[in-house]
Amino acid sequence: MRHLLLAACVAVTAMSVGGVQANDDLNKMSQNPNDWVMPTGDYANHRYSQLKQINAGNVGKLQVAWTFSTGVLRGHEGAPLVIGDTMYVHGPFPNPVYAIDLAHDNKILWKYEPKQDPNVIPVMCCDTVNRGLAYADGKIFLHQSDTTLVALDAKTGKVVWSAKDGDPKKGETGTSAPMVIKDKVLVGISGGEFGVQCRMTAYDLNSGKLAWRAYSEGPDDQILVDPVNTTELGKPVGKDSSLKTWEGDQWKIGGGCTWGWISYDPALNLFYYGSGNPSTWNPSQRPGDNKWSMTIWARNPDTGMAKWVYQMTPHDEWDYDGVNEMILADQSINGQNRKTLVHFDRNGLGYTLDRTNGELLVAQKYDPKVNWTSGVDMDKNSPTYGRPKVVEQYSTEKADVNHKGICPAALGSKDEQPAAYSPETGLFYVPTNHVCMDYEPFRVSYTAGQPYVGATLSMYPPPGESNMGNFIAWDAKQGKIVWSDKEQFSVWSGALATAGGIVFYGTLEGYLKAVDAKTGKELYRFKTPSGIIGNVMTYEHGGKQYVAVLSGVGGWAGIGLAAGLTDPTAGLGAVGGYAALRNYTDLGGQLTVFTLP
Amino acid sequence: MRHLLLAACVAVTAMSVGGVQANDDLNKMSQNPNDWVMPTGDYANHRYSQLKQINAGNVGKLQVAWTFSTGVLRGHEGAPLVIGDTMYVHGPFPNPVYAIDLAHDNKILWKYEPKQDPNVIPVMCCDTVNRGLAYADGKIFLHQSDTTLVALDAKTGKVVWSAKDGDPKKGETGTSAPMVIKDKVLVGISGGEFGVQCRMTAYDLNSGKLAWRAYSEGPDDQILVDPVNTTELGKPVGKDSSLKTWEGDQWKIGGGCTWGWISYDPALNLFYYGSGNPSTWNPSQRPGDNKWSMTIWARNPDTGMAKWVYQMTPHDEWDYDGVNEMILADQSINGQNRKTLVHFDRNGLGYTLDRTNGELLVAQKYDPKVNWTSGVDMDKNSPTYGRPKVVEQYSTEKADVNHKGICPAALGSKDEQPAAYSPETGLFYVPTNHVCMDYEPFRVSYTAGQPYVGATLSMYPPPGESNMGNFIAWDAKQGKIVWSDKEQFSVWSGALATAGGIVFYGTLEGYLKAVDAKTGKELYRFKTPSGIIGNVMTYEHGGKQYVAVLSGVGGWAGIGLAAGLTDPTAGLGAVGGYAALRNYTDLGGQLTVFTLP
């Protein structure tokens, strides 16, 4: 009997290797503060660490422990992973991956660098960035620029499997970090400026076989939306919910890309992500709501089916790409405990929703300069319930007109740079852009693999101000800024909050900063080799807490430096806006690791 | 009368601006330990600093103050300059120059980056390195890869003048740091592997006009050698001293390049440098002594005329390029005070000469593994006085034979990585290569701009040993190693000695190390982002002493990583020898600045 039981147990274990097992392992591993096992820190996207050896009292004494060059220049988004004695570091195109032996003088255990056609570079709209690696089941997952998703043996760096997720010749590129949920590797796609019909795709963890694919727009069977069971704001979305919001076949080149971060609630078995801008950027070429671009998605990871959706910016007129991360936190709102989802959208609104059903709880501006909308209609009985009220003056519907003074700029009050959440303070720490724009749409025709933008932009700080960024603390229960630290440039680095009562972030000039989580008071700064657009992470090794961040100026804000552009309207308007950046930093690609003496 | 005198003084001052004045200023400035005004620290090439805030007692507490990325990858040789509140940082091709404001958060005051034809890259034998900038008279001098010598306004970075020193289409390239002496800017040239007839050239400090040019081989009027007044080992060199040591016109493609460091004795008004290997590397193609390749030169900076010469390796058979620096120190030898010149040659011999007249005082192996010679004939009455005795077994005279087990390898017991001298300890601190080789010469024909090497090499550590480098302290009075620290790889970084009783150097893995000047005991190490082939320098700003070094693996030893080569015989044999380097570091380009907390 005992033997039989044991045999059964072995069988169950064997079956679940790489399956539910991977998920359980990952979830458990992500709760070990010594490691940093996911690109987002944990499934909830908190980017919060229980480590507190480094704290508000001693962070001023932080010093650099060691450094590492990735051997690549241009924008370094994302953060390394740490699992036990090994750190995994990634870089932008050509996407080198290093395994570093933390136990032996940080020697390089292995390096993987894919061979990729450099012709992918010109189809990467906003620098050759890569947002990081995923780990599960003894494998490291890399999403290459050319959209290849590759599984590497974490011990040797040898390729276990690879899958081609898209076609760079159509403008489809890979920039996002994969996320492993249960026995699936999820991966989004970039190409909203090239008329890609974007989607989220799941591959089998062990074989790399495509499991399901869910587009952002198209017929119900392509978008994996159920007319009855998928809801928006509590109501079934109905048949052809996407198709009927597009004119003709425009949805086939409709954008709605999926290159942001992914979060997951194991209890609800739902994962969350945002879809991006509809294409083109010229709104008059695509009448309708352009569903489900600009949408928060809650899907079942096993099937890809959508449980609920919420479109934040119907019929986008400003490129307020909805891809930013969804942070899952349980909060008491109006005296009621809620499983919330908090999201800081490019459109300048900070949303709090009930993540079980997509109920809209809070929608408030997290930058007071946001002017394109007077706010979201929160009246449940209104026919426009849940929609932002557009301020006529800042509509860009009219083509060939330069629409001036719109705030935020296209890169949003926040872009991909992820916020952090501290369960201790109950606050969200948000790296923001404080930038406005002029936006002139024009007619553009589609050619596969060619830019399909249809707007000329210029960017600048809000009138009368010189700072282009703020690092803020946000109360998502009320939708209020608690404190705000000015920064000269957009804060394009991801935040890290810790149990030490501190929050870390990086600046485009290259400073790593630590501030007091309660007050925002600066406690430490260090000038790293290049501008920081990476995300701060922390780990413990050998009894010591370390904080690490990638430097390497670039990304959309730094595209002028990264790609050597000087025309102010180049880089989709960012080059002129961030021209002063060259007085502070230049290209790089380095990891800086900090610790206490 | 007073008026007249004053007027006369003003006139004299005006006349001397940019002339003797520049020299006096420079000499004086180089004695201010707060600055680092020359690429060599001072005219004597001591690379010694009077600063001692950082010392043997506290260097263990050193920490990183700030960092800066040069925006370029590949080998970063040389070191920044510091003059007052401004630091000038250079990089390899395409040779960016940055002026950094030390008084204002290390902001970039200006950046200069020349437009250069990238076709110069394949004619740079040993990576796209640049060994640094010179300063004088309010100008920064940059020697570009394409041989252009450019004078920049130190305040604005604007080009004041530029002069084309050579032609990359013939394989002539610029890698060396210029040196300003009086009203001349001196610049050497690279291209020994391309059959260049190499030379030292002087340009007028103010106008950039060519003042004089002195070739390493050729007719007397080209080499600026006087048959009577120029001596070798005390004897006039005689007429056609170079021509008669070459067969036919081989001297016209004879190498003898001049890309090393330059030193200067203002009291003697002589400057010193070494000339490199004769070309080709196949010795059987160039019978004769191939004068004045492999030679220590003492010249008058006003005219270029040679006062004395000493050929260390007549008829080179191993590429023991004589370009290494000449360190000028006054030492008591056998009870007699001598104005000495100390030189650690690629051929593995440490030379001490009287720099007034070129008298040979000491010539001893500074790596006990050196086997190609049994030593230098020191018998003044011998017909072979001053010549190294070649061990027949290690002669490579026979072409198409793989001559095995020669020590040192072609990159020498030391290459360009400069040694330091501490007047306090009286010791020379020498970063060395501990590498042997197999050398197979073959017949090669000359085509302008094509490699003209004529030998296949492979490199490896001395049999039975695993360390490829040592950092040593040398007594140049006796020609003896005082202490020796093993390093896994060649120490390709320049040393810095200080009045704090410490010596700094960098390693190819990327460590900055500080050791006790008396014992060699390691006191501090820090892992910088990339392998170090730059030279450590120090300065004081705002009352604090700083130590700075460029990281960026490359150079000859690191060419495999730098140029992405994997064939072990590529990179003139270095790729195989240093293959393990990729387990420790990767490409970079960063300045790391250290200070005490």
Tab-separated table of C-alpha atoms in Angstrom, chain A residues 168-307:
chain	number	residue	atom	x	y	z
A	168	PRO	CA	10.182	41.594	-38.224
A	169	LYS	CA	9.550	42.082	-41.947
A	170	LYS	CA	6.017	43.107	-40.959
A	171	GLY	CA	7.342	45.347	-38.188
A	172	GLU	CA	6.781	42.748	-35.482
A	173	THR	CA	9.545	42.892	-32.875
A	174	GLY	CA	10.291	41.586	-29.421
A	175	THR	CA	11.066	43.962	-26.561
A	176	SER	CA	9.056	42.623	-23.632
A	177	ALA	CA	9.973	40.251	-20.847
A	178	PRO	CA	8.249	36.874	-21.029
A	179	MET	CA	6.251	35.683	-18.024
A	180	VAL	CA	5.814	32.058	-17.009
A	181	ILE	CA	2.426	31.066	-15.606
A	182	LYS	CA	1.850	27.411	-14.837
A	183	ASP	CA	2.994	25.440	-17.877
A	184	LYS	CA	2.900	28.384	-20.254
A	185	VAL	CA	5.405	31.024	-21.293
A	186	LEU	CA	3.522	34.196	-22.155
A	187	VAL	CA	4.940	36.716	-24.519
A	188	GLY	CA	3.632	39.954	-26.016
A	189	ILE	CA	4.699	41.750	-29.152
A	190	SER	CA	5.765	45.219	-30.313
A	191	GLY	CA	4.953	46.989	-33.562
A	192	GLY	CA	2.168	49.498	-32.915
A	193	GLU	CA	3.939	51.983	-35.150
A	194	PHE	CA	4.058	49.439	-38.000
A	195	GLY	CA	0.405	48.402	-38.153
A	196	VAL	CA	0.865	45.041	-36.486
A	197	GLN	CA	-2.221	43.162	-35.323
A	198	CYS	CA	-0.848	42.614	-31.864
A	199	ARG	CA	-1.514	39.739	-29.505
A	200	MET	CA	-0.518	37.831	-26.408
A	201	THR	CA	0.795	34.336	-27.092
A	202	ALA	CA	1.330	31.363	-24.810
A	203	TYR	CA	3.920	28.678	-25.508
A	204	ASP	CA	4.259	25.357	-23.780
A	205	LEU	CA	6.958	25.569	-21.131
A	206	ASN	CA	8.531	22.259	-22.053
A	207	SER	CA	8.172	22.031	-25.805
A	208	GLY	CA	7.868	25.619	-26.982
A	209	LYS	CA	4.712	24.703	-28.900
A	210	LEU	CA	2.138	27.433	-29.357
A	211	ALA	CA	-0.650	26.882	-26.828
A	212	TRP	CA	-2.978	29.779	-27.586
A	213	ARG	CA	-2.886	33.248	-29.120
A	214	ALA	CA	-5.170	36.132	-28.232
A	215	TYR	CA	-5.222	39.196	-30.489
A	216	SER	CA	-6.150	42.651	-29.250
A	217	GLU	CA	-8.577	43.277	-32.096
A	218	GLY	CA	-10.445	41.138	-34.602
A	219	PRO	CA	-13.144	38.468	-34.588
A	220	ASP	CA	-14.131	36.947	-31.256
A	221	ASP	CA	-12.299	33.704	-31.960
A	222	GLN	CA	-9.093	35.639	-32.601
A	223	ILE	CA	-9.369	37.849	-29.560
A	224	LEU	CA	-10.509	34.978	-27.307
A	225	VAL	CA	-13.454	36.958	-26.023
A	226	ASP	CA	-16.764	35.339	-25.149
A	227	PRO	CA	-19.733	37.560	-26.039
A	228	VAL	CA	-21.595	36.472	-22.912
A	229	ASN	CA	-18.984	35.592	-20.325
A	230	THR	CA	-16.469	38.306	-21.040
A	231	THR	CA	-17.570	41.533	-19.428
A	232	GLU	CA	-16.706	45.198	-19.469
A	233	LEU	CA	-17.734	47.179	-16.414
A	234	GLY	CA	-19.980	44.350	-15.386
A	235	LYS	CA	-21.784	43.882	-18.707
A	236	PRO	CA	-21.230	41.205	-21.345
A	237	VAL	CA	-19.261	42.650	-24.246
A	238	GLY	CA	-21.557	41.058	-26.822
A	239	LYS	CA	-20.817	39.570	-30.209
A	240	ASP	CA	-18.071	41.076	-32.399
A	241	SER	CA	-17.225	43.537	-29.664
A	242	SER	CA	-13.999	44.468	-31.432
A	243	LEU	CA	-14.943	44.173	-35.104
A	244	LYS	CA	-17.872	46.551	-34.852
A	245	THR	CA	-15.643	49.332	-33.501
A	246	TRP	CA	-13.398	49.448	-36.580
A	247	GLU	CA	-14.037	50.638	-40.099
A	248	GLY	CA	-13.552	47.878	-42.655
A	249	ASP	CA	-10.382	45.821	-42.291
A	250	GLN	CA	-8.435	48.462	-40.378
A	251	TRP	CA	-8.353	46.092	-37.379
A	252	LYS	CA	-6.012	43.835	-39.352
A	253	ILE	CA	-3.367	46.544	-39.063
A	254	GLY	CA	-4.827	47.851	-35.846
A	255	GLY	CA	-1.953	47.777	-33.331
A	256	GLY	CA	-3.022	47.204	-29.727
A	257	CYS	CA	0.401	45.882	-28.874
A	258	THR	CA	1.284	43.921	-25.803
A	259	TRP	CA	4.858	44.741	-24.846
A	260	GLY	CA	4.183	45.743	-21.247
A	261	TRP	CA	4.511	43.758	-18.028
A	262	ILE	CA	2.286	40.840	-17.111
A	263	SER	CA	0.835	40.181	-13.670
A	264	TYR	CA	-1.009	37.132	-12.330
A	265	ASP	CA	-3.322	36.254	-9.504
A	266	PRO	CA	-2.940	32.525	-8.753
A	267	ALA	CA	-6.053	32.479	-6.549
A	268	LEU	CA	-8.256	33.913	-9.293
A	269	ASN	CA	-6.231	32.174	-12.017
A	270	LEU	CA	-6.300	35.383	-14.029
A	271	PHE	CA	-3.442	37.251	-15.598
A	272	TYR	CA	-3.468	40.929	-16.467
A	273	TYR	CA	-1.831	43.119	-19.073
A	274	GLY	CA	-2.621	46.149	-21.202
A	275	SER	CA	-2.994	46.534	-24.952
A	276	GLY	CA	-1.500	49.510	-26.726
A	277	ASN	CA	-2.417	52.218	-29.178
A	278	PRO	CA	-4.580	51.578	-32.227
A	279	SER	CA	-2.734	52.284	-35.447
A	280	THR	CA	-2.265	54.635	-37.187
A	281	TRP	CA	-1.651	57.564	-34.837
A	282	ASN	CA	-3.866	59.611	-37.148
A	283	PRO	CA	-7.281	59.129	-35.489
A	284	SER	CA	-9.291	60.329	-38.476
A	285	GLN	CA	-8.122	57.247	-40.389
A	286	ARG	CA	-9.776	54.871	-37.934
A	287	PRO	CA	-13.232	55.959	-36.802
A	288	GLY	CA	-14.753	54.089	-33.873
A	289	ASP	CA	-13.633	52.985	-30.433
A	290	ASN	CA	-10.952	50.701	-31.892
A	291	LYS	CA	-11.594	47.970	-29.350
A	292	TRP	CA	-9.754	46.351	-27.755
A	293	SER	CA	-6.801	48.650	-28.101
A	294	MET	CA	-5.995	50.669	-24.949
A	295	THR	CA	-7.515	47.978	-22.793
A	296	ILE	CA	-6.840	46.273	-19.503
A	297	TRP	CA	-7.208	42.544	-20.039
A	298	ALA	CA	-7.974	39.847	-17.471
A	299	ARG	CA	-7.492	36.431	-19.041
A	300	ASN	CA	-7.325	32.795	-18.025
A	301	PRO	CA	-3.762	31.581	-18.582
A	302	ASP	CA	-4.828	28.021	-19.403
A	303	THR	CA	-7.030	28.981	-22.323
A	304	GLY	CA	-6.309	32.617	-22.990
A	305	MET	CA	-10.027	33.407	-22.673
A	306	ALA	CA	-10.857	36.903	-21.433
A	307	LYS	CA	-12.785	37.186	-18.179
